[in-house]
Short mmCIF file of C-alpha atoms in Angstrom, two decimals:
data_model
loop_
_atom_site.label_atom_id
_atom_site.label_comp_id
_atom_site.label_asym_id
_atom_site.label_seq_id
_atom_site.Cartn_x
_atom_site.Cartn_y
_atom_site.Cartn_z
CA UNK A 64 32.63 -22.42 25.17
CA UNK A 65 36.32 -22.28 26.12
CA UNK A 66 35.89 -19.34 28.49
CA UNK A 67 38.24 -17.19 26.41
CA UNK A 68 36.59 -14.15 24.87
CA UNK A 69 37.80 -12.07 21.97
CA UNK A 70 36.49 -8.80 20.62
CA UNK A 71 35.63 -7.77 18.04
CA UNK A 72 34.51 -10.83 16.12
CA UNK A 73 35.01 -9.15 12.75
CA UNK A 74 37.00 -6.11 11.76
CA UNK A 75 37.25 -4.47 8.35
CA UNK A 76 39.72 -1.67 7.87
CA UNK A 77 41.86 -0.02 5.24
CA UNK A 78 45.56 -0.32 4.51
CA UNK A 79 47.73 1.91 6.64
CA UNK A 80 45.32 1.91 9.55
CA UNK A 81 45.81 0.70 13.12
CA UNK A 82 43.57 -1.71 15.03
CA UNK A 83 43.44 -3.23 18.49
CA UNK A 84 42.25 -6.74 19.19
CA UNK A 85 41.21 -7.66 22.69
CA UNK A 86 41.32 -10.92 24.59
CA UNK A 87 40.06 -11.95 28.02
CA UNK A 88 41.52 -15.24 29.26
CA UNK A 89 39.70 -17.94 31.19
CA UNK A 90 39.21 -17.16 34.83
CA UNK A 91 42.40 -18.02 36.70
CA UNK A 92 44.59 -18.35 33.63
CA UNK A 93 47.77 -16.30 33.78
CA UNK A 94 49.15 -16.99 30.31
CA UNK A 95 47.88 -15.44 27.11
CA UNK A 96 49.07 -16.40 23.64
CA UNK A 97 48.36 -14.76 20.29
CA UNK A 98 48.27 -16.61 16.97
CA UNK A 99 47.68 -15.62 13.39
CA UNK A 100 46.00 -17.92 10.89
CA UNK A 101 46.15 -16.76 7.31
CA UNK A 102 44.12 -18.42 4.56
CA UNK A 103 44.87 -22.15 4.40
CA UNK A 104 47.80 -21.72 6.75
CA UNK A 105 48.45 -23.22 10.12
CA UNK A 106 48.48 -21.26 13.33
CA UNK A 107 51.50 -18.99 13.51
CA UNK A 108 52.58 -18.19 17.05
CA UNK A 109 52.99 -14.46 17.59
CA UNK A 110 53.63 -13.76 21.25
CA UNK A 111 53.12 -15.09 24.78
CA UNK A 112 52.51 -13.15 27.99
CA UNK A 113 52.52 -14.56 31.48
CA UNK A 114 51.11 -12.52 34.35
CA UNK A 115 51.84 -9.26 32.58
CA UNK A 116 55.31 -10.09 31.32
CA UNK A 117 56.35 -11.02 27.82
CA UNK A 118 57.65 -14.61 27.82
CA UNK A 119 58.21 -15.53 24.19
CA UNK A 120 58.05 -14.03 20.75
CA UNK A 121 57.37 -15.88 17.55
CA UNK A 122 56.92 -14.57 14.04
CA UNK A 123 55.56 -11.22 15.13
CA UNK A 124 56.17 -8.26 12.85
CA UNK A 125 57.62 -5.05 14.22
CA UNK A 126 54.36 -3.33 13.21
CA UNK A 127 52.57 -5.53 15.72
CA UNK A 128 52.74 -5.21 19.48
CA UNK A 129 50.91 -6.65 22.44
CA UNK A 130 50.52 -6.22 26.15
CA UNK A 131 48.87 -7.92 29.08
CA UNK A 132 47.23 -5.75 31.69
CA UNK A 133 47.03 -6.20 35.49
CA UNK A 134 43.54 -7.70 35.15
CA UNK A 135 45.19 -10.24 32.78
CA UNK A 136 43.33 -9.26 29.66
CA UNK A 137 45.51 -8.72 26.62
CA UNK A 138 45.51 -6.52 23.57
CA UNK A 139 47.19 -7.06 20.23
CA UNK A 140 47.92 -3.86 18.32
CA UNK A 141 48.40 -4.02 14.58
CA UNK A 142 49.60 -0.87 12.83
CA UNK A 143 50.39 0.27 9.29
CA UNK A 144 48.14 -2.51 8.11
CA UNK A 145 48.80 -4.23 4.82
CA UNK A 146 46.58 -6.45 2.69
CA UNK A 147 48.62 -9.45 3.79
CA UNK A 148 47.66 -8.87 7.42
CA UNK A 149 44.16 -10.08 6.64
CA UNK A 150 43.77 -13.20 8.74
CA UNK A 151 42.12 -14.81 11.72
CA UNK A 152 43.76 -13.80 14.97
CA UNK A 153 43.33 -16.19 17.87
CA UNK A 154 44.01 -15.66 21.49
CA UNK A 155 44.56 -18.61 23.81
CA UNK A 156 45.08 -18.90 27.52
CA UNK A 157 46.49 -21.46 29.90
CA UNK A 158 46.82 -21.80 33.64
CA UNK A 159 50.55 -21.47 33.70
CA UNK A 160 53.47 -20.94 31.40
CA UNK A 161 55.12 -23.81 29.58
CA UNK A 162 53.85 -27.07 28.23
CA UNK A 163 50.19 -27.00 29.05
CA UNK A 164 47.16 -27.22 26.85
CA UNK A 165 45.87 -23.90 25.71
CA UNK A 166 42.25 -22.86 25.44
CA UNK A 167 41.39 -20.81 22.40
CA UNK A 168 38.98 -17.99 21.89
CA UNK A 169 36.70 -17.84 18.83
CA UNK A 170 39.07 -15.52 16.98
CA UNK A 171 38.90 -12.10 15.37
CA UNK A 172 38.65 -12.04 11.60
CA UNK A 173 40.56 -9.04 10.27
CA UNK A 174 40.03 -7.92 6.71
CA UNK A 175 42.29 -5.22 5.32
CA UNK A 176 41.01 -3.61 2.13
CA UNK B 144 60.98 -22.67 9.48
CA UNK B 145 58.22 -25.24 9.72
CA UNK B 146 59.15 -27.29 12.76
CA UNK B 147 55.87 -29.17 12.81
CA UNK B 148 54.57 -30.61 9.57
CA UNK B 149 51.29 -32.17 8.62
CA UNK B 150 51.90 -33.32 5.07
CA UNK B 151 48.34 -34.38 4.30
CA UNK B 152 46.08 -31.36 3.88
CA UNK B 153 42.99 -33.56 3.75
CA UNK B 154 41.73 -37.03 4.59
CA UNK B 155 38.42 -38.70 3.83
CA UNK B 156 37.20 -41.85 5.60
CA UNK B 157 33.99 -43.80 5.89
CA UNK B 158 31.96 -43.67 9.08
CA UNK B 159 32.94 -46.48 11.43
CA UNK B 160 36.44 -46.90 9.96
CA UNK B 161 39.71 -45.73 11.45
CA UNK B 162 41.07 -42.24 10.78
CA UNK B 163 44.83 -41.83 11.04
CA UNK B 164 46.26 -38.33 11.03
CA UNK B 165 50.01 -37.90 10.87
CA UNK B 166 52.44 -35.29 12.07
CA UNK B 167 56.22 -34.95 11.81
CA UNK B 168 58.49 -32.62 13.70
CA UNK B 169 62.09 -31.56 13.32
CA UNK B 170 63.02 -30.04 16.68
CA UNK B 171 64.40 -32.72 18.99
CA UNK B 172 63.81 -30.41 21.97
CA UNK B 173 60.05 -30.83 21.69
CA UNK B 174 58.84 -32.88 24.63
CA UNK B 175 55.10 -32.30 24.71
CA UNK B 176 52.69 -32.84 21.86
CA UNK B 177 49.05 -31.99 21.45
CA UNK B 178 46.23 -32.41 18.99
CA UNK B 179 43.58 -29.77 18.50
CA UNK B 180 40.35 -29.95 16.56
CA UNK B 181 38.86 -26.96 14.83
CA UNK B 182 35.36 -26.49 13.46
CA UNK B 183 34.59 -23.62 11.07
CA UNK B 184 34.06 -20.25 12.74
CA UNK B 185 35.37 -21.55 16.06
CA UNK B 186 38.71 -21.54 17.80
CA UNK B 187 40.73 -24.76 18.07
CA UNK B 188 39.77 -27.03 20.95
CA UNK B 189 42.17 -29.26 22.80
CA UNK B 190 41.71 -32.94 22.05
CA UNK B 191 44.52 -35.04 23.47
CA UNK B 192 48.18 -34.71 24.42
CA UNK B 193 51.22 -36.84 25.04
CA UNK B 194 54.45 -36.30 26.88
CA UNK B 195 57.73 -37.49 25.39
CA UNK B 196 58.14 -39.97 28.23
CA UNK B 197 55.24 -41.96 26.80
CA UNK B 198 54.66 -43.55 23.43
CA UNK B 199 50.89 -43.84 23.62
CA UNK B 200 47.99 -42.02 25.20
CA UNK B 201 44.39 -43.04 24.85
CA UNK B 202 41.17 -41.17 25.54
CA UNK B 203 38.03 -42.90 24.41
CA UNK B 204 37.99 -43.13 20.62
CA UNK B 205 41.17 -41.07 20.34
CA UNK B 206 44.70 -42.44 20.65
CA UNK B 207 47.92 -40.56 20.06
CA UNK B 208 51.11 -42.47 19.27
CA UNK B 209 54.57 -40.96 19.55
CA UNK B 210 57.67 -42.32 17.83
CA UNK B 211 60.53 -40.19 19.11
CA UNK B 212 63.22 -41.82 17.03
CA UNK B 213 61.28 -41.03 13.87
CA UNK B 214 60.08 -37.67 15.21
CA UNK B 215 56.59 -38.68 14.26
CA UNK B 216 53.25 -38.74 15.96
CA UNK B 217 49.86 -39.84 14.84
CA UNK B 218 46.27 -39.52 15.96
CA UNK B 219 43.97 -42.49 15.58
CA UNK B 220 40.21 -42.09 15.74
CA UNK B 221 38.26 -45.32 16.04
CA UNK B 222 35.49 -45.59 15.07
CA UNK B 223 35.24 -42.38 13.05
CA UNK B 224 31.98 -40.48 13.22
CA UNK B 225 30.58 -37.74 10.96
CA UNK B 226 30.87 -35.31 13.87
CA UNK B 227 34.62 -35.81 13.79
CA UNK B 228 34.75 -33.93 10.49
CA UNK B 229 36.97 -30.93 11.25
CA UNK B 230 40.48 -29.61 10.79
CA UNK B 231 42.99 -31.28 13.09
CA UNK B 232 46.13 -29.46 14.15
CA UNK B 233 49.19 -31.08 15.61
CA UNK B 234 51.21 -28.94 18.03
CA UNK B 235 54.50 -29.30 19.85
CA UNK B 236 56.24 -27.54 22.67
CA UNK B 237 59.54 -27.70 24.52
CA UNK B 238 59.55 -27.44 28.29
CA UNK B 239 62.18 -24.78 28.30
CA UNK B 240 60.26 -22.65 25.84
CA UNK B 241 57.13 -20.66 26.22
CA UNK B 242 55.64 -21.05 22.79
CA UNK B 243 53.90 -23.80 20.90
CA UNK B 244 54.39 -24.66 17.25
CA UNK B 245 51.48 -25.81 15.15
CA UNK B 246 51.27 -27.75 11.95
CA UNK B 247 49.24 -26.52 8.98
CA UNK B 248 46.34 -28.83 9.79
CA UNK B 249 44.61 -31.78 8.14
CA UNK B 250 40.98 -31.52 7.12
CA UNK B 251 39.20 -34.75 8.04
CA UNK B 252 35.93 -35.63 6.38
CA UNK B 253 34.00 -38.59 7.72
CA UNK B 254 31.35 -39.75 5.27
CA UNK B 255 28.14 -41.38 6.53
#
């Protein structure tokens, strides 16, 4: 158990809909990262927050947004969903920002039908 | 733009032998490298890392080698055990960045 929790574990929704994925980092970790893993693909970095502030953006679509709240949990919002958005979405946390190992949650499997 | 590449999607080795997983990168700004292991239905777990100031880091059965001139790193597992069967991701980060780039992963199967 990494100490990072993600909810929900599974999510099935229709095209055009909007969903919110939630992540709680390990106790004491200030950084939260979001990744997308499509079928047989590597982990694609989406976005990084540190202590409530956005620090880096990767290949995140404009239809996607995220935020980190004062209690340090984070939410990833996916809107106008398309079939291609079906993937595993992982959240990871680390103590600080920068080059430190990240601890991953179990992921949320999103299926768009 | 795939800055971190794992060109072997799969590798199969016999229990007790050495497993060598390879990773290449293109961004010369990367200065910290990590290996993660992932079992099905779980998130990746950190395995071992290496800073660019070193060329080798060892932790038990796991050793990571870094060749900066070739922009290549490898993970050696000796001896390999069936429990090592998983997908292994290579990752790289630059100290002045706040993101980490992952390779596509290599599925290791260790046969008893």
